[in-house]
GROMACS .gro file of C-alpha atoms in nm:
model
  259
    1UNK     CA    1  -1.290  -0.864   1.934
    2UNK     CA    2  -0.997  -0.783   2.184
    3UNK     CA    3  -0.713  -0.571   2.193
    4UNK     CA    4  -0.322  -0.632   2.230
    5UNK     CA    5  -0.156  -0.358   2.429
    6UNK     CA    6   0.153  -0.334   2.635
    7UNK     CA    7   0.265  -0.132   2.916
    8UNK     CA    8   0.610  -0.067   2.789
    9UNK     CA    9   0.509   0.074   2.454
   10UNK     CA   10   0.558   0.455   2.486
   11UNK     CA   11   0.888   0.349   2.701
   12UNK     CA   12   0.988   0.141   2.398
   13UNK     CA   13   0.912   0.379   2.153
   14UNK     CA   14   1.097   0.669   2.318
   15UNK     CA   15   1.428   0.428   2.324
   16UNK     CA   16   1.366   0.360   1.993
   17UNK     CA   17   1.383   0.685   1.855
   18UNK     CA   18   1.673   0.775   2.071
   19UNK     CA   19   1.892   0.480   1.983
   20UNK     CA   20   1.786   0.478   1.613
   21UNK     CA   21   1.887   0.875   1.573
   22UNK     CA   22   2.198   0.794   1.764
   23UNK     CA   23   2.297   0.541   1.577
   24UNK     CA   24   2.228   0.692   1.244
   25UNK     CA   25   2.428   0.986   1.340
   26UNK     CA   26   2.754   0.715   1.431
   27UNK     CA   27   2.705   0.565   1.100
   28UNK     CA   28   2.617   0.822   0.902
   29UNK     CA   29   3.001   0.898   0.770
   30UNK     CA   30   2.998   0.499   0.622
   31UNK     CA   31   2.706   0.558   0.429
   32UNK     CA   32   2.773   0.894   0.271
   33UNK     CA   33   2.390   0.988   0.196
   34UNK     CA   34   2.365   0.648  -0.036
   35UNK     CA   35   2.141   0.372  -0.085
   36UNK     CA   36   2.246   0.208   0.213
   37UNK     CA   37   2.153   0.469   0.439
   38UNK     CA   38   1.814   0.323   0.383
   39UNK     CA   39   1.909  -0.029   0.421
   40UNK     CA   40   2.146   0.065   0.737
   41UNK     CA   41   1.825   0.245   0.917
   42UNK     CA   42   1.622  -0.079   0.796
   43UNK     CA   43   1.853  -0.331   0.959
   44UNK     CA   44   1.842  -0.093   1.318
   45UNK     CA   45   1.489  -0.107   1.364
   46UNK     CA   46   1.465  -0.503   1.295
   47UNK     CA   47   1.748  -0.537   1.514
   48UNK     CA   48   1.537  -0.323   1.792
   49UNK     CA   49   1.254  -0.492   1.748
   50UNK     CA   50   1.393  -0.842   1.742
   51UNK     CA   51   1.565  -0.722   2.060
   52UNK     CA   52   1.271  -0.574   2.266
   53UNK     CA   53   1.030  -0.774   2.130
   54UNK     CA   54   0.812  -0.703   1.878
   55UNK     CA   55   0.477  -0.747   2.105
   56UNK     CA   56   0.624  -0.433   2.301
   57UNK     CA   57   0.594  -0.221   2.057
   58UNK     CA   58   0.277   0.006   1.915
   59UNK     CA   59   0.222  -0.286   1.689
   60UNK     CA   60   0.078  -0.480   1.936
   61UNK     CA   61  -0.208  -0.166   1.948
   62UNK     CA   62  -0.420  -0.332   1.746
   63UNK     CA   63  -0.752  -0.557   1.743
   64UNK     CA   64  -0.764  -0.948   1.728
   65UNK     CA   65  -0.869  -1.060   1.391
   66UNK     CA   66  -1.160  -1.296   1.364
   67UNK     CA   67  -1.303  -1.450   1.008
   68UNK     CA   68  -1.634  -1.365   0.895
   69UNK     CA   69  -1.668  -1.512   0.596
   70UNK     CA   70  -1.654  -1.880   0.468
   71UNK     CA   71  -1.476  -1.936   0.152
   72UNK     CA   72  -1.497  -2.294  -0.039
   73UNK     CA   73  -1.246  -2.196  -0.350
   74UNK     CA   74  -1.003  -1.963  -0.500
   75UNK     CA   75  -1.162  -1.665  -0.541
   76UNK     CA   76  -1.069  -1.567  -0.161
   77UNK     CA   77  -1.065  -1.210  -0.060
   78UNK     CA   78  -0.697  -1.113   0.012
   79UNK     CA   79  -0.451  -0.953  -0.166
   80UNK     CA   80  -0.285  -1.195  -0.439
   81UNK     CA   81  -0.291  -1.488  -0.189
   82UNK     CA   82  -0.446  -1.623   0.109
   83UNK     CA   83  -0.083  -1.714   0.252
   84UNK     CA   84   0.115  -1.431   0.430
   85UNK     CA   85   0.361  -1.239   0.215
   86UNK     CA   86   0.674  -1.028   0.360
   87UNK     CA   87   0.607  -0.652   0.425
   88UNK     CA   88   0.717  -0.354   0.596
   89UNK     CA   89   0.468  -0.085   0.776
   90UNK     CA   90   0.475   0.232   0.868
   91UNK     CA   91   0.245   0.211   1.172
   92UNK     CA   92   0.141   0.538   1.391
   93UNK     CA   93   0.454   0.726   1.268
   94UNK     CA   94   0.745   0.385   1.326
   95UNK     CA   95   0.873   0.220   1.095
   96UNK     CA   96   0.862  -0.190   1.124
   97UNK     CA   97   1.010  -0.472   0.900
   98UNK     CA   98   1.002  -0.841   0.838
   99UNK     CA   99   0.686  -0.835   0.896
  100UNK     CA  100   0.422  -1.143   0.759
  101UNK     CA  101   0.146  -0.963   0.632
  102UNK     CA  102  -0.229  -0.979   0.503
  103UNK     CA  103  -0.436  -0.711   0.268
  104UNK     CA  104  -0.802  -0.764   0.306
  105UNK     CA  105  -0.910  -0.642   0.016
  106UNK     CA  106  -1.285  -0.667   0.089
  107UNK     CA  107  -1.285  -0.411   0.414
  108UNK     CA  108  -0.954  -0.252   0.331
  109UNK     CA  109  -0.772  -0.341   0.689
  110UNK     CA  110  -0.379  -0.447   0.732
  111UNK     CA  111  -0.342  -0.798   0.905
  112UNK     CA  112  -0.042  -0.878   1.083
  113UNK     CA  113   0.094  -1.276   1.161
  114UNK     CA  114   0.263  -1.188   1.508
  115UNK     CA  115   0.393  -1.409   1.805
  116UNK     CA  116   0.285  -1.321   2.188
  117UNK     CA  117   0.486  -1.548   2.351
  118UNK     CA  118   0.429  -1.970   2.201
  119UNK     CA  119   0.122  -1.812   2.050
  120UNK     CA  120   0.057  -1.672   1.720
  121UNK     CA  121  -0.129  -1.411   1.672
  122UNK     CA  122  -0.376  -1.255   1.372
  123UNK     CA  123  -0.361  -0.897   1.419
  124UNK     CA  124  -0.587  -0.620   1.240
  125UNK     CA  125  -0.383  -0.323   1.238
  126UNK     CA  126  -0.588   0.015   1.338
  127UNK     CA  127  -0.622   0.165   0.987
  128UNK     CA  128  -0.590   0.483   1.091
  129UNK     CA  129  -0.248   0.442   1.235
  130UNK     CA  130  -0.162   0.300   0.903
  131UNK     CA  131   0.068   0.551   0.705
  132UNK     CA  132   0.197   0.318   0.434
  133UNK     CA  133   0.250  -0.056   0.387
  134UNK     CA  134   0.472  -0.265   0.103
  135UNK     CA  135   0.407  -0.606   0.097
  136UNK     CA  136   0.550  -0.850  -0.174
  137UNK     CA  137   0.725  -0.541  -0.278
  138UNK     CA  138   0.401  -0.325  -0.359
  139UNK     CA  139   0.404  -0.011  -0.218
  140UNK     CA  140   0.049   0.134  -0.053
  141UNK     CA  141   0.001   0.438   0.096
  142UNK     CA  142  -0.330   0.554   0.345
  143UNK     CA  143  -0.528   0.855   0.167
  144UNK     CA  144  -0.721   0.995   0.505
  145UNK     CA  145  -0.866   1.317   0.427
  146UNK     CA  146  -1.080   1.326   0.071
  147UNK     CA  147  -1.085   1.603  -0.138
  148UNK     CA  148  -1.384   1.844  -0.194
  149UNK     CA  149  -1.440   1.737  -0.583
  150UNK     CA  150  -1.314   1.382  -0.467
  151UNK     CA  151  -1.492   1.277  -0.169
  152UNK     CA  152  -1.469   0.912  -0.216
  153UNK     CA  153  -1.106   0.869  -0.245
  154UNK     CA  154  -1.001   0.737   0.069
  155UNK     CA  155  -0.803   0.421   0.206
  156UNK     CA  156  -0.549   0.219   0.067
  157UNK     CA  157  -0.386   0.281  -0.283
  158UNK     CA  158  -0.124   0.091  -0.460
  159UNK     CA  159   0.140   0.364  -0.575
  160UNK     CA  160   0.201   0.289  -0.946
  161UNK     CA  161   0.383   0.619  -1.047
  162UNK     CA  162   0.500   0.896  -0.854
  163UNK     CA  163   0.670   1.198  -0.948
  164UNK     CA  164   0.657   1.639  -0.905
  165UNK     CA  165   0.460   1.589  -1.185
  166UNK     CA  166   0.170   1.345  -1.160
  167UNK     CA  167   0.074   1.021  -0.909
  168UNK     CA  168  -0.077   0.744  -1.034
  169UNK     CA  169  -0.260   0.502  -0.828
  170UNK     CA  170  -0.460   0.194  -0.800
  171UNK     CA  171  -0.752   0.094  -0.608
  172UNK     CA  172  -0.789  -0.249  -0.483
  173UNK     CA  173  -1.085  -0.389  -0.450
  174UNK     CA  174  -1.291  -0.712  -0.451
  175UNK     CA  175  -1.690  -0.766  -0.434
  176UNK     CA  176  -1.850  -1.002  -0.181
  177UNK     CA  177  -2.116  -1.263  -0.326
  178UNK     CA  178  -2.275  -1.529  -0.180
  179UNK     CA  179  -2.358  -1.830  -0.272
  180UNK     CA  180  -2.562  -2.116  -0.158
  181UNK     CA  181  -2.405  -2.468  -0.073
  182UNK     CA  182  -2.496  -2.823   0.029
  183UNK     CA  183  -2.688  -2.734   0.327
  184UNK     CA  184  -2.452  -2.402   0.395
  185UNK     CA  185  -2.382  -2.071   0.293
  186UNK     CA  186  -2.042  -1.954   0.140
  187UNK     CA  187  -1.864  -1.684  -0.010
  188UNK     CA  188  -1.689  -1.538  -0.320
  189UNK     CA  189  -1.476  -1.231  -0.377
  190UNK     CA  190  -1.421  -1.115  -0.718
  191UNK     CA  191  -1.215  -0.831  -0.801
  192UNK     CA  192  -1.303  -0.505  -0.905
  193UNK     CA  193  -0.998  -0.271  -0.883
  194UNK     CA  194  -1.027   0.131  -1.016
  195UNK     CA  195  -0.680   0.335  -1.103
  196UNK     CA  196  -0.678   0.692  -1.099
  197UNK     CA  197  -0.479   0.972  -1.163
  198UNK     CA  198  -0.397   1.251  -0.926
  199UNK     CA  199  -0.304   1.555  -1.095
  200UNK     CA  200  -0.298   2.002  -1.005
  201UNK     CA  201  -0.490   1.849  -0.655
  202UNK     CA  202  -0.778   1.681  -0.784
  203UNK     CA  203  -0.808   1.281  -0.874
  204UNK     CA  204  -0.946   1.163  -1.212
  205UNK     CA  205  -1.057   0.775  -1.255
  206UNK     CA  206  -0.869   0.633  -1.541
  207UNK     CA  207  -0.999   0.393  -1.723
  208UNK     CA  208  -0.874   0.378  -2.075
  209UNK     CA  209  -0.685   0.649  -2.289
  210UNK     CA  210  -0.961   0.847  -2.338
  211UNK     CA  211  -0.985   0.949  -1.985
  212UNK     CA  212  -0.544   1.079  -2.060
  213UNK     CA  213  -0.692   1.318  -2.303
  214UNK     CA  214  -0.948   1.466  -2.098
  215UNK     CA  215  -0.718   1.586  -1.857
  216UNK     CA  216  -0.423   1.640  -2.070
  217UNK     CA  217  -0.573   1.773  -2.425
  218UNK     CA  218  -0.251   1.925  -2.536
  219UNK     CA  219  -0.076   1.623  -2.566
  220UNK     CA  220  -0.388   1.417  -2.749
  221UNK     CA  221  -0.117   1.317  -3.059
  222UNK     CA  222   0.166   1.205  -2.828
  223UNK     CA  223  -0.123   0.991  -2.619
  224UNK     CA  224  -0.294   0.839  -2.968
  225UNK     CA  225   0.052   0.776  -3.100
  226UNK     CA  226   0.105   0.509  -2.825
  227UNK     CA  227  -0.032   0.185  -2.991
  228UNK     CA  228  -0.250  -0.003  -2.752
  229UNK     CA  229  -0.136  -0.344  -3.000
  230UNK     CA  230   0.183  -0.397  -2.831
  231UNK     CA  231   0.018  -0.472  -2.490
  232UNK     CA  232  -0.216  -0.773  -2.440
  233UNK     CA  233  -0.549  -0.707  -2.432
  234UNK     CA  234  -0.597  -0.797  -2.050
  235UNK     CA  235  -0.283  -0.569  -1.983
  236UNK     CA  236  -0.479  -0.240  -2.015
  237UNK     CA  237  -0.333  -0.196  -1.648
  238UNK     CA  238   0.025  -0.163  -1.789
  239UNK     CA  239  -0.024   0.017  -2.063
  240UNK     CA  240  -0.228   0.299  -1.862
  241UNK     CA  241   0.087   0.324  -1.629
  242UNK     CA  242   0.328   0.352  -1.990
  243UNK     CA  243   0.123   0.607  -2.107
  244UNK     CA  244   0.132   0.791  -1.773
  245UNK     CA  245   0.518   0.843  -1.752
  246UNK     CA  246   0.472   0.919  -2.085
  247UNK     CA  247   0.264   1.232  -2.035
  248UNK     CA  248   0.516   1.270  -1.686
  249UNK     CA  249   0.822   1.308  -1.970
  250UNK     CA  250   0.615   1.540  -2.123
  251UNK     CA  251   0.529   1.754  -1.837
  252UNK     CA  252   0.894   1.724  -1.719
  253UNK     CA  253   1.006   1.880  -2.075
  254UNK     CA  254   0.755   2.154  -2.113
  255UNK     CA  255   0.812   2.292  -1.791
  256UNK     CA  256   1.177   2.310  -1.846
  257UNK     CA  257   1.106   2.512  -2.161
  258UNK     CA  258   0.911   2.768  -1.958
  259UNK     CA  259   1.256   2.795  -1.717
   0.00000   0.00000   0.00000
């Protein structure tokens, strides 16, 4: 294990704050508070980066990535694919994009595909300077501190829904096996991923639509009256999220009732 770091990082990062809120503020009357504020802000930190070089900045803060585990087939242990998909990060506070990325999914960590010079480089990203990550256009956010009645809920969750109202998320996850070869020893990864529902502070697992009433008794007819039979049978994932902006509409009415 070995670490990347560069003397010109908190130099870098000062300049890019600077520069970035300068030229936001230049801009600013163009974009008038749209969507392209965000896109505007996007396209001045990849021109930074691209500029300075990305192994100058905080990214470069991280730990060389080294393989533990043999795999023989398909059922590797990364998110969707073994192949790097596009991403952004919000690392230690900076935002970063155009990134090739990796989600293990079997110790939770961020893995970056970076050059240092003609070299490329496998980066595992410290996870606690991980605020949030999208890659392939999935958005995942870092839950640090556990609740009291939650105190497993920490790491990386997929957001699914997110409103005032309610948050759902999902948990990915997939179980190491192994398994005996022709004279060697390999491994599978199978998945094994838990949503949940965050709701008035605390986090409820959510398994099927019984676990909706539980938490939200009062609206047990509008929950039932959702048939499960227009959603495949292995789609139990999409009809949980349905039935969660669902009971969000819901929430969203009754409490403008009570104004």
């Amino acid at each position: 294990m070995f670490f990347f770091n560069s003397c010109h990082i908190t130099t870098c990062t000062t300049i890019k704050v600077f520069l970035l809120t300068f030229l936001s503020s230049f801009f600013a009357p163009f974009y008038l508070m749209s969507q392209e504020v965000q896109k505007g802000e996007e396209e001045y930190y990849e021109w930074f980066d691209k500029a300075m070089g990305i192994e100058n900045t905080a990214l470069y803060n991280g730990i060389g990535y080294v393989e533990k585990y043999k795999v023989i087939n398909n059922y590797h242990k990364f998110y969707k694919t073994t192949d790097f998909l596009k991403g952004s990060i919000v690392y230690d506070g900076h935002h970063y994009f155009g990134l090739e990325m990796k989600y293990d999914l079997d110790e939770d960590l961020v893995l970056l595909n970076l050059k240092k010079g003609l070299r490329i480089v496998l980066l595992q990203l410290i996870k606690s300077k991980v605020d949030s990550f999208i890659i392939d256009g999935h958005k995942f956010i870092n839950i640090r501190d556990s609740l009291p009645n939650n105190p497993g809920i920490s790491g990386f969750y997929e957001v699914l829904l997110e409103n005032q109202h309610l948050k759902l998320f999902e948990k990915h996850k997939k179980k190491r096996f192994q398994k005996a070869g022709n004279n060697s020893v390999y491994y599978e990864f199978k998945s094994r991923n838990v949503m949940f529902l965050f709701y008035n502070q605390q986090y409820y697992p959510l398994r099927n639509r019984k676990d909706l009433v539980k938490v939200f008794p009062e609206y047990k007819k509008e929950i039932e009256g959702l048939s499960k039979k227009k959603f495949p049978k292995s789609n139990t994932r999409d009809y949980l999220i349905t039935l969660s902006n669902r009971i969000s509409g819901l929430l969203a009415e009754d409490r403008k009732l009570v104004q």
